[in-house]
Structures are given as C-alpha cells and as structure tokens.
mmCIF file of C-alpha atoms and ligand atoms in Angstrom:
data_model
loop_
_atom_site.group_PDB
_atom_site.id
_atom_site.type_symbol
_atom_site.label_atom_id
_atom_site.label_comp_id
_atom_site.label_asym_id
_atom_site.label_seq_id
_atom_site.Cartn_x
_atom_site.Cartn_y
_atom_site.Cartn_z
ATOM 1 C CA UNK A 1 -9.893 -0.369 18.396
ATOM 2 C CA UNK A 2 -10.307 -2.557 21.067
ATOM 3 C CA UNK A 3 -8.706 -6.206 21.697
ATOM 4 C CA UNK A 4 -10.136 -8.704 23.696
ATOM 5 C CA UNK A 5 -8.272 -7.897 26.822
ATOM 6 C CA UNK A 6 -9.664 -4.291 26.772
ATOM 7 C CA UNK A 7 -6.517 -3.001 25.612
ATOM 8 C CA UNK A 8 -7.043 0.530 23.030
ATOM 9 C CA UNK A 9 -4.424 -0.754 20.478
ATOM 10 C CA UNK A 10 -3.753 2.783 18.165
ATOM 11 C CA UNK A 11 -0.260 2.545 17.087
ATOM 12 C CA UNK A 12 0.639 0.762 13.721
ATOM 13 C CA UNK A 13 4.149 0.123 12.920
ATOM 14 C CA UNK A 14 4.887 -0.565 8.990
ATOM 15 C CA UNK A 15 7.496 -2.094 7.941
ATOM 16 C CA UNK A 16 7.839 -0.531 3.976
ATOM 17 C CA UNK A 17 10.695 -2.855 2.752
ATOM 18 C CA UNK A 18 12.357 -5.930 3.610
ATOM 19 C CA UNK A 19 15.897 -4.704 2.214
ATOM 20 C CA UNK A 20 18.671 -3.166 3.825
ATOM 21 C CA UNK A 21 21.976 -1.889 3.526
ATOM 22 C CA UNK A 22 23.683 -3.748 6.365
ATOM 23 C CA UNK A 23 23.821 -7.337 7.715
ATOM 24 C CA UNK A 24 23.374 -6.964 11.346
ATOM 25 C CA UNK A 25 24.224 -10.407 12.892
ATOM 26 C CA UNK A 26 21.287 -10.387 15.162
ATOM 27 C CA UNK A 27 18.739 -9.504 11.843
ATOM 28 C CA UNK A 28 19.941 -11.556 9.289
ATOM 29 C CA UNK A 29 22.233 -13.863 7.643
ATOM 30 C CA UNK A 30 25.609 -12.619 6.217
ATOM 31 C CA UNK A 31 24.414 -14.176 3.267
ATOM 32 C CA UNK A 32 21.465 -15.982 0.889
ATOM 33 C CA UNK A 33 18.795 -14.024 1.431
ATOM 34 C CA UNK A 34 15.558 -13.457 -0.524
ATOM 35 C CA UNK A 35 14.089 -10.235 -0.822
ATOM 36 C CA UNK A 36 10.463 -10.086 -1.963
ATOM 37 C CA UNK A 37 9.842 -9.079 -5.276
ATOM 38 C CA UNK A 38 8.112 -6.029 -6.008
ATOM 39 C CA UNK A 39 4.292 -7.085 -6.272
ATOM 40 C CA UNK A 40 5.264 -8.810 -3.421
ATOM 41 C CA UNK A 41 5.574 -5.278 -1.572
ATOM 42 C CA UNK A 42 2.546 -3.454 -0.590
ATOM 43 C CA UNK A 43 2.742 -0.287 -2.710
ATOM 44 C CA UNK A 44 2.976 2.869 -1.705
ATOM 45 C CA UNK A 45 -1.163 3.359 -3.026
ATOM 46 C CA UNK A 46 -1.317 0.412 -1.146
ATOM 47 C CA UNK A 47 -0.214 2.016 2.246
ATOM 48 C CA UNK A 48 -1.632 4.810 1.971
ATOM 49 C CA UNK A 49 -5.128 3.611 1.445
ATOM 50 C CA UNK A 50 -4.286 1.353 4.369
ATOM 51 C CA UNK A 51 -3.259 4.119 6.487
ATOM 52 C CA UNK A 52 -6.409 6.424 5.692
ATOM 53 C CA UNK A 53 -8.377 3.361 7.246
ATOM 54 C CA UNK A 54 -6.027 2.531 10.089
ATOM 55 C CA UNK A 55 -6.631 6.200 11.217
ATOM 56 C CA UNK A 56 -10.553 6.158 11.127
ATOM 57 C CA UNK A 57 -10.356 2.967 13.260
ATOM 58 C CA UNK A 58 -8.060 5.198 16.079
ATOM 59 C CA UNK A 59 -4.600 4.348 15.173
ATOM 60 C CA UNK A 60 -3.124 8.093 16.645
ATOM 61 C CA UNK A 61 0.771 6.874 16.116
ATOM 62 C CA UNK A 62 2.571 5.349 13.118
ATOM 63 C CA UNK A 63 6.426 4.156 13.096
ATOM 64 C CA UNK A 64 8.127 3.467 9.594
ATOM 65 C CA UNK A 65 10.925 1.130 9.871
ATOM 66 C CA UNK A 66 11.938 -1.669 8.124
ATOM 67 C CA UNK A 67 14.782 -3.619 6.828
ATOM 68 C CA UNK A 68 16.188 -0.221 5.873
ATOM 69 C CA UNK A 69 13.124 2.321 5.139
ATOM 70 C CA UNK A 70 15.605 4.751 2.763
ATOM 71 C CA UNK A 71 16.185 1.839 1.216
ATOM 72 C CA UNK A 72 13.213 1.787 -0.610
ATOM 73 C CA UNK A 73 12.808 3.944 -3.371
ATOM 74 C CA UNK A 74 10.639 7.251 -2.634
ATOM 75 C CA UNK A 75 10.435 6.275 0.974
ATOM 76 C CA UNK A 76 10.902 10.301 1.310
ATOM 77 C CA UNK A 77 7.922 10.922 -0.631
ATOM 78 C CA UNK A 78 5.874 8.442 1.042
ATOM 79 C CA UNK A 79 6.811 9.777 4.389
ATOM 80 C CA UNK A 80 5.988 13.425 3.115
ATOM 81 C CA UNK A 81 2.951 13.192 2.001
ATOM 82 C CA UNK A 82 1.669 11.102 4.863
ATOM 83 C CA UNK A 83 2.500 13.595 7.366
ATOM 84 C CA UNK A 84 1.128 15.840 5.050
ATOM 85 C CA UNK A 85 -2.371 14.287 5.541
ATOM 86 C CA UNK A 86 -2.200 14.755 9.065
ATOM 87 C CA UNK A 87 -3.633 11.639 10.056
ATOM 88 C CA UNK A 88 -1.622 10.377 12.859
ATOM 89 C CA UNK A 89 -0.654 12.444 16.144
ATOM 90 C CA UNK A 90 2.914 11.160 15.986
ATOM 91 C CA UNK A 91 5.100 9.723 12.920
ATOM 92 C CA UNK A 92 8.277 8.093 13.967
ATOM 93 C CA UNK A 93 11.216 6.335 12.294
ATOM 94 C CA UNK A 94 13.501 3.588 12.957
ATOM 95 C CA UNK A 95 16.977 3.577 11.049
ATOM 96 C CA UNK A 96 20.363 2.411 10.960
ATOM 97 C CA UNK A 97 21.561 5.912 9.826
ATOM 98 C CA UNK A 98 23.474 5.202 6.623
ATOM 99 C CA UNK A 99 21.784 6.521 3.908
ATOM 100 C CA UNK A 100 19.502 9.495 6.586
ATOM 101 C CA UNK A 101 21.432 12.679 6.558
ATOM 102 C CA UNK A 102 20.505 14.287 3.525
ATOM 103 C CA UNK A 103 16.977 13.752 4.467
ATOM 104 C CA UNK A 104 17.142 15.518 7.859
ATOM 105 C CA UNK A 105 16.021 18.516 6.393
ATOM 106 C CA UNK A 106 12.692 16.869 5.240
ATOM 107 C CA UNK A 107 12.568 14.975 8.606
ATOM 108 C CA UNK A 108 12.395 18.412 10.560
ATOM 109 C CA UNK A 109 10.068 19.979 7.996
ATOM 110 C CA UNK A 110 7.306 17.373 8.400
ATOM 111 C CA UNK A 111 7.320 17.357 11.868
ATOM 112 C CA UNK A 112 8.666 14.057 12.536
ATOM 113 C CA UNK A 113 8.174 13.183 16.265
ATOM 114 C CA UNK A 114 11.382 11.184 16.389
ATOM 115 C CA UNK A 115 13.677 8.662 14.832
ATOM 116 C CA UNK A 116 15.058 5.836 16.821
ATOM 117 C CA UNK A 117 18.331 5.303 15.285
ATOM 118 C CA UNK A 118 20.090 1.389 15.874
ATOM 119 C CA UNK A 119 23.698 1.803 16.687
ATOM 120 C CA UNK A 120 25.517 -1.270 18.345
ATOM 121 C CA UNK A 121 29.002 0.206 19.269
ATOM 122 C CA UNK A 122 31.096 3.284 18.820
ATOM 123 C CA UNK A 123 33.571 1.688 17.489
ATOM 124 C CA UNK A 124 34.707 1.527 13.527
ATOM 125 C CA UNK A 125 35.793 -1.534 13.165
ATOM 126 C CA UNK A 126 33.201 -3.518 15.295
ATOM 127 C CA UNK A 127 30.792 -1.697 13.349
ATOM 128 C CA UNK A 128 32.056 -3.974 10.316
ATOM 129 C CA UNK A 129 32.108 -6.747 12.532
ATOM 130 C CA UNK A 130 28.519 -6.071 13.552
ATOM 131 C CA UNK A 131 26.938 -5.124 10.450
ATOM 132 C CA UNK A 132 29.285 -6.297 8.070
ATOM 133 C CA UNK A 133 29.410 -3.269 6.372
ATOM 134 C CA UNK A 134 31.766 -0.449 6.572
ATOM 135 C CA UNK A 135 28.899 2.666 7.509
ATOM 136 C CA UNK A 136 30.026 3.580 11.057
ATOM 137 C CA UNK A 137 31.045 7.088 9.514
ATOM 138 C CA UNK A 138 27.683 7.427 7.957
ATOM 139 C CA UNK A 139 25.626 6.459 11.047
ATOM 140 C CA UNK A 140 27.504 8.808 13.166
ATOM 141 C CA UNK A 141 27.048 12.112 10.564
ATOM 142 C CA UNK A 142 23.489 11.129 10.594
ATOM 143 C CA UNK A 143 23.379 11.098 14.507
ATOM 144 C CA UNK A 144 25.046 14.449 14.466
ATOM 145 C CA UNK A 145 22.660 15.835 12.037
ATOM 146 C CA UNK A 146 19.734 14.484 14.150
ATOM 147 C CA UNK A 147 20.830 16.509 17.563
ATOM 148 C CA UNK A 148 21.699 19.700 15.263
ATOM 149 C CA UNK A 149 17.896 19.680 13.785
ATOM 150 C CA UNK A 150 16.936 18.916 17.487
ATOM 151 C CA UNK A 151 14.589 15.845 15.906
ATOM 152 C CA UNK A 152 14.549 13.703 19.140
ATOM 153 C CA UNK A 153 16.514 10.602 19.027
ATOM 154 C CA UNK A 154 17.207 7.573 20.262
ATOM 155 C CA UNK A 155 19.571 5.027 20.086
ATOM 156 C CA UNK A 156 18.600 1.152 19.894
ATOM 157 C CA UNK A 157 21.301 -1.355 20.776
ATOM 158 C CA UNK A 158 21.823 -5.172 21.096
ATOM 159 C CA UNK A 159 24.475 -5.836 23.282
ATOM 160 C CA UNK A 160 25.505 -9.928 22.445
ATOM 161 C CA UNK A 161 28.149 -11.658 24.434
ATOM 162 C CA UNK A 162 31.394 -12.290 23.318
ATOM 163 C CA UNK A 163 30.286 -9.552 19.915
ATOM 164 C CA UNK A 164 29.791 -6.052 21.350
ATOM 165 C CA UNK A 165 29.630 -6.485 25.405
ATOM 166 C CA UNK A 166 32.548 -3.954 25.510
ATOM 167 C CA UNK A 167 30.124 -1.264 23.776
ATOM 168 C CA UNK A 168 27.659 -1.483 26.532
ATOM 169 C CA UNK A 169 29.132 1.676 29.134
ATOM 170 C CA UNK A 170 30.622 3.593 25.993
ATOM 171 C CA UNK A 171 27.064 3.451 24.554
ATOM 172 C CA UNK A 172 25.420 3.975 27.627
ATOM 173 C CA UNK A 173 27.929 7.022 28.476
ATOM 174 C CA UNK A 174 26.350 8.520 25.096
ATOM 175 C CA UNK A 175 23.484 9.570 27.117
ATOM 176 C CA UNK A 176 26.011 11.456 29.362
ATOM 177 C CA UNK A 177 27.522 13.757 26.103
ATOM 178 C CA UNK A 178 24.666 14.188 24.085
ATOM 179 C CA UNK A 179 20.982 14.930 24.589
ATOM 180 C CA UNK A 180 19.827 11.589 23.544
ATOM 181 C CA UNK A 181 18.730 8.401 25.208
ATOM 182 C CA UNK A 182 20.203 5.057 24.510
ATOM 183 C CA UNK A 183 18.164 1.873 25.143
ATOM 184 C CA UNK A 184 19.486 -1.593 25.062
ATOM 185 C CA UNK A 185 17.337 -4.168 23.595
ATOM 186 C CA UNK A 186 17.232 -7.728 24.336
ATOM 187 C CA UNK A 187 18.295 -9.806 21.543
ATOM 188 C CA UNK A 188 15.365 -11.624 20.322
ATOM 189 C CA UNK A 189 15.548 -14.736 18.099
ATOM 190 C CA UNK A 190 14.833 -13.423 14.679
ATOM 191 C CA UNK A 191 18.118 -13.253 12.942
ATOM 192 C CA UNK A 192 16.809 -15.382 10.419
ATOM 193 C CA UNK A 193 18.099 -18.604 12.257
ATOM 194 C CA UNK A 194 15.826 -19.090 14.745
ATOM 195 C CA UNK A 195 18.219 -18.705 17.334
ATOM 196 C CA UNK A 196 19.468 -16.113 19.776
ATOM 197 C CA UNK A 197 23.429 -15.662 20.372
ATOM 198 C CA UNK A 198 24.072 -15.578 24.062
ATOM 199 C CA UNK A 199 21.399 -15.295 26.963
ATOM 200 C CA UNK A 200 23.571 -13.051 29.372
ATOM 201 C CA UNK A 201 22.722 -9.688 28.103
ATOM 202 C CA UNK A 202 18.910 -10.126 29.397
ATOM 203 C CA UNK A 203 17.813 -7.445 30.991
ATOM 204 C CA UNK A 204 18.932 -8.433 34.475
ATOM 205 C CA UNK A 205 22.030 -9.141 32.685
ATOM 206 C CA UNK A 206 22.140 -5.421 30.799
ATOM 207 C CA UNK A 207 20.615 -4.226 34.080
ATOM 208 C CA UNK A 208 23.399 -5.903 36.355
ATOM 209 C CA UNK A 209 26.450 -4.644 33.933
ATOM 210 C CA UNK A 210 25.061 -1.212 33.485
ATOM 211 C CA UNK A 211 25.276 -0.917 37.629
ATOM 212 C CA UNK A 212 28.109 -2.490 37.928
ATOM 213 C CA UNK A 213 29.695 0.643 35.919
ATOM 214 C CA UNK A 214 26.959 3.253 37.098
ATOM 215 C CA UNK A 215 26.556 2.029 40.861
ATOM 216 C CA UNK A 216 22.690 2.030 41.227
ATOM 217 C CA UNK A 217 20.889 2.960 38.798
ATOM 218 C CA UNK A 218 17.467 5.523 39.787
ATOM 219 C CA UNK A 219 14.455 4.033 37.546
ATOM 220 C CA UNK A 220 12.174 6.445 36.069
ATOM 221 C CA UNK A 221 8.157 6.492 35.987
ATOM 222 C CA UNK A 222 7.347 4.672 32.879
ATOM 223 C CA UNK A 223 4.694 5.895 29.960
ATOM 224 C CA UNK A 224 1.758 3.672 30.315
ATOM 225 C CA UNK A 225 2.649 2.098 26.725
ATOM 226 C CA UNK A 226 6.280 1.899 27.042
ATOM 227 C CA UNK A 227 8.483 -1.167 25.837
ATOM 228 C CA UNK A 228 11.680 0.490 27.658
ATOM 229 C CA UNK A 229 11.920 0.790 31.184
ATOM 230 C CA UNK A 230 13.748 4.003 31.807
ATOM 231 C CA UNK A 231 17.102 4.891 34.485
ATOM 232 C CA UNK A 232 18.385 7.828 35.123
ATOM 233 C CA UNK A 233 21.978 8.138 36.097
ATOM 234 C CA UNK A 234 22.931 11.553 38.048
ATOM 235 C CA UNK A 235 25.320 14.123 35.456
ATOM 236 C CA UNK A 236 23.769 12.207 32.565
ATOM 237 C CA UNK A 237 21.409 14.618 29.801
ATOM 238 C CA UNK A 238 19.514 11.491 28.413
ATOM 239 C CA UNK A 239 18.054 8.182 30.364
ATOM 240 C CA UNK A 240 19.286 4.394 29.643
ATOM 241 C CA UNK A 241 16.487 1.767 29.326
ATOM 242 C CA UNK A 242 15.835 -1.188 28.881
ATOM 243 C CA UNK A 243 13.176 -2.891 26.517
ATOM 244 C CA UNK A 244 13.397 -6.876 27.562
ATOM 245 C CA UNK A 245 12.076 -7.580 24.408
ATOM 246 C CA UNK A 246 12.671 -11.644 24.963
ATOM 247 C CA UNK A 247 11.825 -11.477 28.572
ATOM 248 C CA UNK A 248 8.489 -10.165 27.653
ATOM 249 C CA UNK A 249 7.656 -8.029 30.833
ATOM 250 C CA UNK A 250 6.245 -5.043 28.964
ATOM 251 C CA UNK A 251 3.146 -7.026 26.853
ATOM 252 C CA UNK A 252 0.284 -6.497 29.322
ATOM 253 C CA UNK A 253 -0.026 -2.731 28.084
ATOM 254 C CA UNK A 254 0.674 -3.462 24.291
ATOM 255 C CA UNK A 255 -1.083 -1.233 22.309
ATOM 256 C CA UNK A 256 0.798 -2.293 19.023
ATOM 257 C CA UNK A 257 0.120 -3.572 15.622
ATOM 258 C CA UNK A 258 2.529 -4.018 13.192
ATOM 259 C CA UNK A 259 2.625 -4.820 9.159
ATOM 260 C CA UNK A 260 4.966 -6.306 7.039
ATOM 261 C CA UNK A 261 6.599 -5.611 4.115
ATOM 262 C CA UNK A 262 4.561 -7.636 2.464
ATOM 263 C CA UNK A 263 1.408 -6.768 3.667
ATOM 264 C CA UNK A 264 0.842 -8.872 6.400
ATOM 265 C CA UNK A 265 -1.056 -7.596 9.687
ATOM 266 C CA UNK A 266 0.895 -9.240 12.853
ATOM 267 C CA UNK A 267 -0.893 -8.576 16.257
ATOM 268 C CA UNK A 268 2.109 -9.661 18.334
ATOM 269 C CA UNK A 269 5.812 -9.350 17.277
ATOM 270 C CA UNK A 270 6.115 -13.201 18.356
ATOM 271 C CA UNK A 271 3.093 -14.225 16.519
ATOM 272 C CA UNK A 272 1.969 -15.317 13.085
ATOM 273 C CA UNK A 273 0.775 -13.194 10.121
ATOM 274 C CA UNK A 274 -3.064 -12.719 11.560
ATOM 275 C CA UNK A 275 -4.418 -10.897 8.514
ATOM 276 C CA UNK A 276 -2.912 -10.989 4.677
ATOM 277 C CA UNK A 277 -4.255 -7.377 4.089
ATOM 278 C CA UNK A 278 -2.610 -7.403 0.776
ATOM 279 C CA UNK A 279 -4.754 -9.952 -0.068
ATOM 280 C CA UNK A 280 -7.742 -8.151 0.673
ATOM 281 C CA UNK A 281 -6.818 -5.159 -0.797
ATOM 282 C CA UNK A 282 -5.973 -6.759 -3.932
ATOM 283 C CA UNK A 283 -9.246 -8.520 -4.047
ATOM 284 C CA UNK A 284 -11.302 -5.482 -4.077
ATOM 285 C CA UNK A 285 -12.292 -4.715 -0.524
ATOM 286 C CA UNK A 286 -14.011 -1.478 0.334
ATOM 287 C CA UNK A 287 -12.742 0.830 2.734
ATOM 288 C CA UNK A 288 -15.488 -0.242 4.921
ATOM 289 C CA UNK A 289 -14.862 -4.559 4.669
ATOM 290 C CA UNK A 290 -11.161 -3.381 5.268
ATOM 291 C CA UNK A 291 -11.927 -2.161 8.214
ATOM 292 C CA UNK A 292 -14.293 -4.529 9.359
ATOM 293 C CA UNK A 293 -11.213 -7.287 8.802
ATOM 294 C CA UNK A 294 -8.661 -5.244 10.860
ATOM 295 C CA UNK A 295 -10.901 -4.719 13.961
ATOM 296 C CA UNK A 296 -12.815 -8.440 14.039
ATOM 297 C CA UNK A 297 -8.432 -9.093 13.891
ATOM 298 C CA UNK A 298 -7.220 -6.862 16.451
ATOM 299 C CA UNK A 299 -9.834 -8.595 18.832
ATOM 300 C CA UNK A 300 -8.035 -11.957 19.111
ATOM 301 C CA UNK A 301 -4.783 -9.673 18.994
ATOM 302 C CA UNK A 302 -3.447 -12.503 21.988
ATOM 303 C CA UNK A 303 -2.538 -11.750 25.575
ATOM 304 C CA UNK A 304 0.941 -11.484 25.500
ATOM 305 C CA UNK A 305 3.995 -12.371 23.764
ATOM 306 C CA UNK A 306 4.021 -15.977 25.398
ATOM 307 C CA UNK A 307 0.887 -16.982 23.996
ATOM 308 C CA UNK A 308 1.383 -15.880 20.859
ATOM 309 C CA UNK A 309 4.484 -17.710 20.613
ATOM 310 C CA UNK A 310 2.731 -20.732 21.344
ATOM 311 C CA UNK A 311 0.498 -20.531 18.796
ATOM 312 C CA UNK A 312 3.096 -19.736 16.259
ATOM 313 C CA UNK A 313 4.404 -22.049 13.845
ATOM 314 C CA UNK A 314 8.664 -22.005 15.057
ATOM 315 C CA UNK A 315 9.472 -19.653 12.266
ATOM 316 C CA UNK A 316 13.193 -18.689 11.028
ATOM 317 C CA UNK A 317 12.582 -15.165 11.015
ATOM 318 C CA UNK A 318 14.381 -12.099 10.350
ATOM 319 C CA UNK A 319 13.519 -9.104 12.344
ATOM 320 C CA UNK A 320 13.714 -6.877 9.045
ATOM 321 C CA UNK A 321 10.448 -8.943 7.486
ATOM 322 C CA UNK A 322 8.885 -8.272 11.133
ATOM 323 C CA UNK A 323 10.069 -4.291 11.502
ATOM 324 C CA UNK A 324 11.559 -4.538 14.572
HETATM 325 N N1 LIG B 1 16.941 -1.008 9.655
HETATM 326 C C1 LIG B 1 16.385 -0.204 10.679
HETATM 327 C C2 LIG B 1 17.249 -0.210 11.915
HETATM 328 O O1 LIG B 1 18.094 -1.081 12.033
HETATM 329 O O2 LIG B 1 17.055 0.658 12.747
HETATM 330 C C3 LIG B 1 14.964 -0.574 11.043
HETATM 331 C C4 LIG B 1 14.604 -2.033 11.126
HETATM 332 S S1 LIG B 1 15.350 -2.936 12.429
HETATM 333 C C5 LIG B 1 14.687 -4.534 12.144
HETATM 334 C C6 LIG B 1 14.471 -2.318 13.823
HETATM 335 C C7 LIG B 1 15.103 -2.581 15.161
HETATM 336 O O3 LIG B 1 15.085 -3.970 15.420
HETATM 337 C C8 LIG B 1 16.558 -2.149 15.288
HETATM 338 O O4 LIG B 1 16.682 -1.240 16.358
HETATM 339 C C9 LIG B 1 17.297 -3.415 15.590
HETATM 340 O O5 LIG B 1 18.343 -3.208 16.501
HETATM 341 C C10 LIG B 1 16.224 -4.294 16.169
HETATM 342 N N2 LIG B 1 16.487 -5.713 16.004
HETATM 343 C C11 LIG B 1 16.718 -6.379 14.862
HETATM 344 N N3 LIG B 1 16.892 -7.696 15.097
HETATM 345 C C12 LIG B 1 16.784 -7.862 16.438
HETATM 346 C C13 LIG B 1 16.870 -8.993 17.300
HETATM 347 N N4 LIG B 1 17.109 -10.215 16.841
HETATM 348 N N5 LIG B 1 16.700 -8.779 18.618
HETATM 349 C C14 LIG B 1 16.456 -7.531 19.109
HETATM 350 N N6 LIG B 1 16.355 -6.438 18.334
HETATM 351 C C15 LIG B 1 16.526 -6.594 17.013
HETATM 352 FE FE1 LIG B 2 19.236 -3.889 8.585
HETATM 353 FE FE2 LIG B 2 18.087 -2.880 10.733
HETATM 354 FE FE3 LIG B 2 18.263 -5.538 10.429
HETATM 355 FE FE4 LIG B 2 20.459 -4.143 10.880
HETATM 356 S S1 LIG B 2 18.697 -4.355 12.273
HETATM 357 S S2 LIG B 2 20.220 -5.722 9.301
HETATM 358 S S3 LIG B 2 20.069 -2.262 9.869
HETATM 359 S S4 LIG B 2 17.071 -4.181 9.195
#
C-alpha cells in the first residue's frame, strides 16, 4: 500500500487488549479506568480475518502489543497460530515482562523476530513507584529468559524528570552487560491526562545526559524505517537510541499503521481513529470492500505527526488504547 506521500506503509501494529497488569505513570492513571467490554474488543476471528487481508495488501511486519498482550486471554494461541500462517516476514512483541516467561518457550518455537520489552529502571522499589505494582522480579526473570532463548530484545524506557532520571546510565550501561539494546523513548502525552510530565528528557535532553556519562557518543547508520536513532558506545555489546517520539524527527519515513483494541485503524500515532474496521467487519464486508476501505485510508495516512495532531480532536489518551 501506498500513502499519498509515496510512502510503502507494510507494517501493522495491533494492539489486542486495552488491559494491563501495571499502572505506568506515563500510560495511565493510578486509578478509574474503563476497560472496554468484550464485544467492544475485536475478536480473535476478528483479527485474524483482518490480518489475512492486511497481508494481501503488503503488510510484511506485524507487532502485538498492547495494554498488556498476555493479558488477554489466549493471546498465546492467537500469536501461534498466526505465525503459523506465515503471513508476515517478521512478528514482534512489545511487553512489560510480568506475566512472559513461561511463554518463552512458545516465543522461540514460532520464530518470533523479537520482543521489545519496557523496563524504566533497575531498581525494585522505583519499579513500584513507576508502575505501581510490585513486578520488578518478574520483568527481570523474563529478560533473563529472553537472552537465554537468544529471542532478540530490546528494552524501551521513559526516562521523566524528577521520577526515574537516575535510571538513565544504569539502563543505558545494560547495553554494556548484556547483548541487548536499550532505547529511551520520549515521553509522549498519552498517559490518559493529556499531559506530559517534564520536557527535559527530550532527546537532546536524553542525548545531552547520556554524553555527559559516555563522553561522545558514535551514531550509527540508521534502517531506512527506524523510529530510534542508534549510538554506539566503545566496550558496549548492544547500541543506545533514541526514538524522539514527541519531537517527531523520524515521521518522514513512517511506514506504520496501527489498530486498536477496539478495532480502530489509526494512520498516525498522534492522529484520530481514521477507519472503525470493527464496524465494517461487523456489518458484513467482504474481504475484498475490506480491503478497498484500508487502502482508499492509508492514502490520506497524513504527512507527519504534526499534521495529524492538528487535525485531531485534543484527546486524553492512554498509550495502552493506542499500542504504543
Ligand atoms: N504493555 C506493553 C509494554 O509496556 O511494553 C505494551 C504496550 S505499551 C503502551 C508500549 C510502549 O509504549 C511501551 O514501551 C511504553 O514504554 C510506551 N509508552 C507508553 N506510554 C508512553 C508515553 N506516554 N510516552 C512514551 N512512551 C510510552
Ligand atoms: Fe501497561 Fe505498557 Fe502502559 Fe505500562 S506502558 S501501563 S505496562 S500498557
């Protein structure tokens, strides 16, 4: 598929739940929250026929994430017997890690191309502080079982100020023990609230603290579609990067489509819902109207984060209803 900017947009990232298992500060609110209702969920029928269509129109890479993905009931089953299909050249997951490890196993079997796994300190207690749940044991079994299978893995952080800024080098000096790569993401303003904590940790912010500790840093020759840019830092066995998520400076080579929980097809993380495909589903579209709808869709997918924003209603989000 093709947008209007000539850009080959092939990678679908579905968010299967809205749920999850921890409270992340910069995702949601500690508290009131309402999860969607069953019906309200695409079902797993539901995705699959979706995905079957997604693939004929040239979507080659599919991410599950979430809210929490093993939160959802099944999500193992749904996972195998996607890759089992063989649709997609690459299936990837995004986790926090607490409820993973027993499905590592599976994860290797399949073939999964790689889990990006959100960790926002290495330490216990501002784990709980974080998340407001008590899982930093869990998270880090599931990060050891990860580098045992040799499933490639990456870590996600958001560093906010005055929350987690001493986790920055520690996290960063992961890279340095294990064979992984840790990438610090700008906080963007979906926690629900419509508002972001602290500005500092931009990425000339993440980028000026990181050298600070590092000296300079060596950048690395980006992937064409990449939303990290990538350092390497001399003794170290995995890079750092960056993905300036707010400061928007990767959008000119999006190739990304993304689909909420609740069935909603979102061209542009900062954008409205552009298609209710469970809508259309539900009202009896063929396979061939389906994908008719995505593609006319993808077209006015919009230039780049900024104009999308603009054309968006100001929405009190919650990254785990977008899928991160
Ligand atoms: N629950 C899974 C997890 O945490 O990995 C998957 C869903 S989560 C919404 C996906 C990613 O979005 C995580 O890496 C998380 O750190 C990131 N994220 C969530 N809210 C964010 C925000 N406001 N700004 C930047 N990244 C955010
Ligand atoms: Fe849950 Fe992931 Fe959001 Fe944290 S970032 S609250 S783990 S969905």
């Amino acid at each position: 598929m093709k947008d209007q900017h000539g850009r080959t947009i092939d990678y679908l990232r579905l968010a299967i739940t809205d749920r999850c298992n921890l409270r992340c500060a910069y995702c949601m609110p500690a508290e009131g929250l309402s999860w969607l209702q069953r019906d309200e969920l695409l079902s797993y029928e539901e995705i699959e026929r979706l995905l079957t269509v997604s693939s004929s129109l040239g979507v080659r890479k599919l991410r599950f994430t979430g809210g929490e993905p093993f939160v959802r009931k099944d999500f193992d089953r749904l996972l195998e017997t996607v890759a089992r299909k063989k649709q997609f050249e690459s299936i990837s997951l995004t986790t926090n890690g607490v409820l993973t490890a027993p499905y590592i196993p599976m994860l290797k079997a399949i073939g999964l191309h790689s889990v990006n796994l959100s960790l926002d300190t290495t330490d216990r207690e501002r784990f709980k502080t974080i998340t407001r749940r008590d899982e930093f044991n869990a998270v880090m079994h599931t990060l050891d079982g990860l580098i045992s299978a040799g499933i490639p893995t990456k870590i996600n952080a958001v560093i906010m100020e005055g929350i987690n800024e001493d986790a920055l080098i520690p996290l960063a000096l992961l890279s340095k023990t294990l064979p992984i790569d840790v990438r610090f993401i700008e906080e963007m303003p979906f926690n629900g609230q419509g508002k972001r904590h602290a500005h500092r940790y931009t990425r000339q912010g993440l980028l000026d603290a990181l050298e600070q500790h590092f000296g300079p840093l060596s950048k690395l020759q980006d992937l064409p579609h990449a939303t990290s840019e990538n350092y390497h830092v001399a003794g170290h066995r995995g890079k750092i990067g960056i993905i300036a998520a707010w400061s928007r400076t990767f959008c000119g080579t999006c190739n990304r489509l993304r689909l909420t929980p609740s069935g909603q097809l979102k061209t542009c993380l900062y954008g409205k819902n552009d298609l209710d495909i469970k809508a259309l589903l539900r009202q009896g579209f063929s396979d061939e109207q389906l994908a008719q709808a995505i593609t006319d869709c993808v077209m006015h997918k919009p230039r780049d984060g900024r104009e999308a924003e603009a054309l968006n209603v100001p929405a009190e989000e919650s990254m785990a209803t977008i899928g991160g």
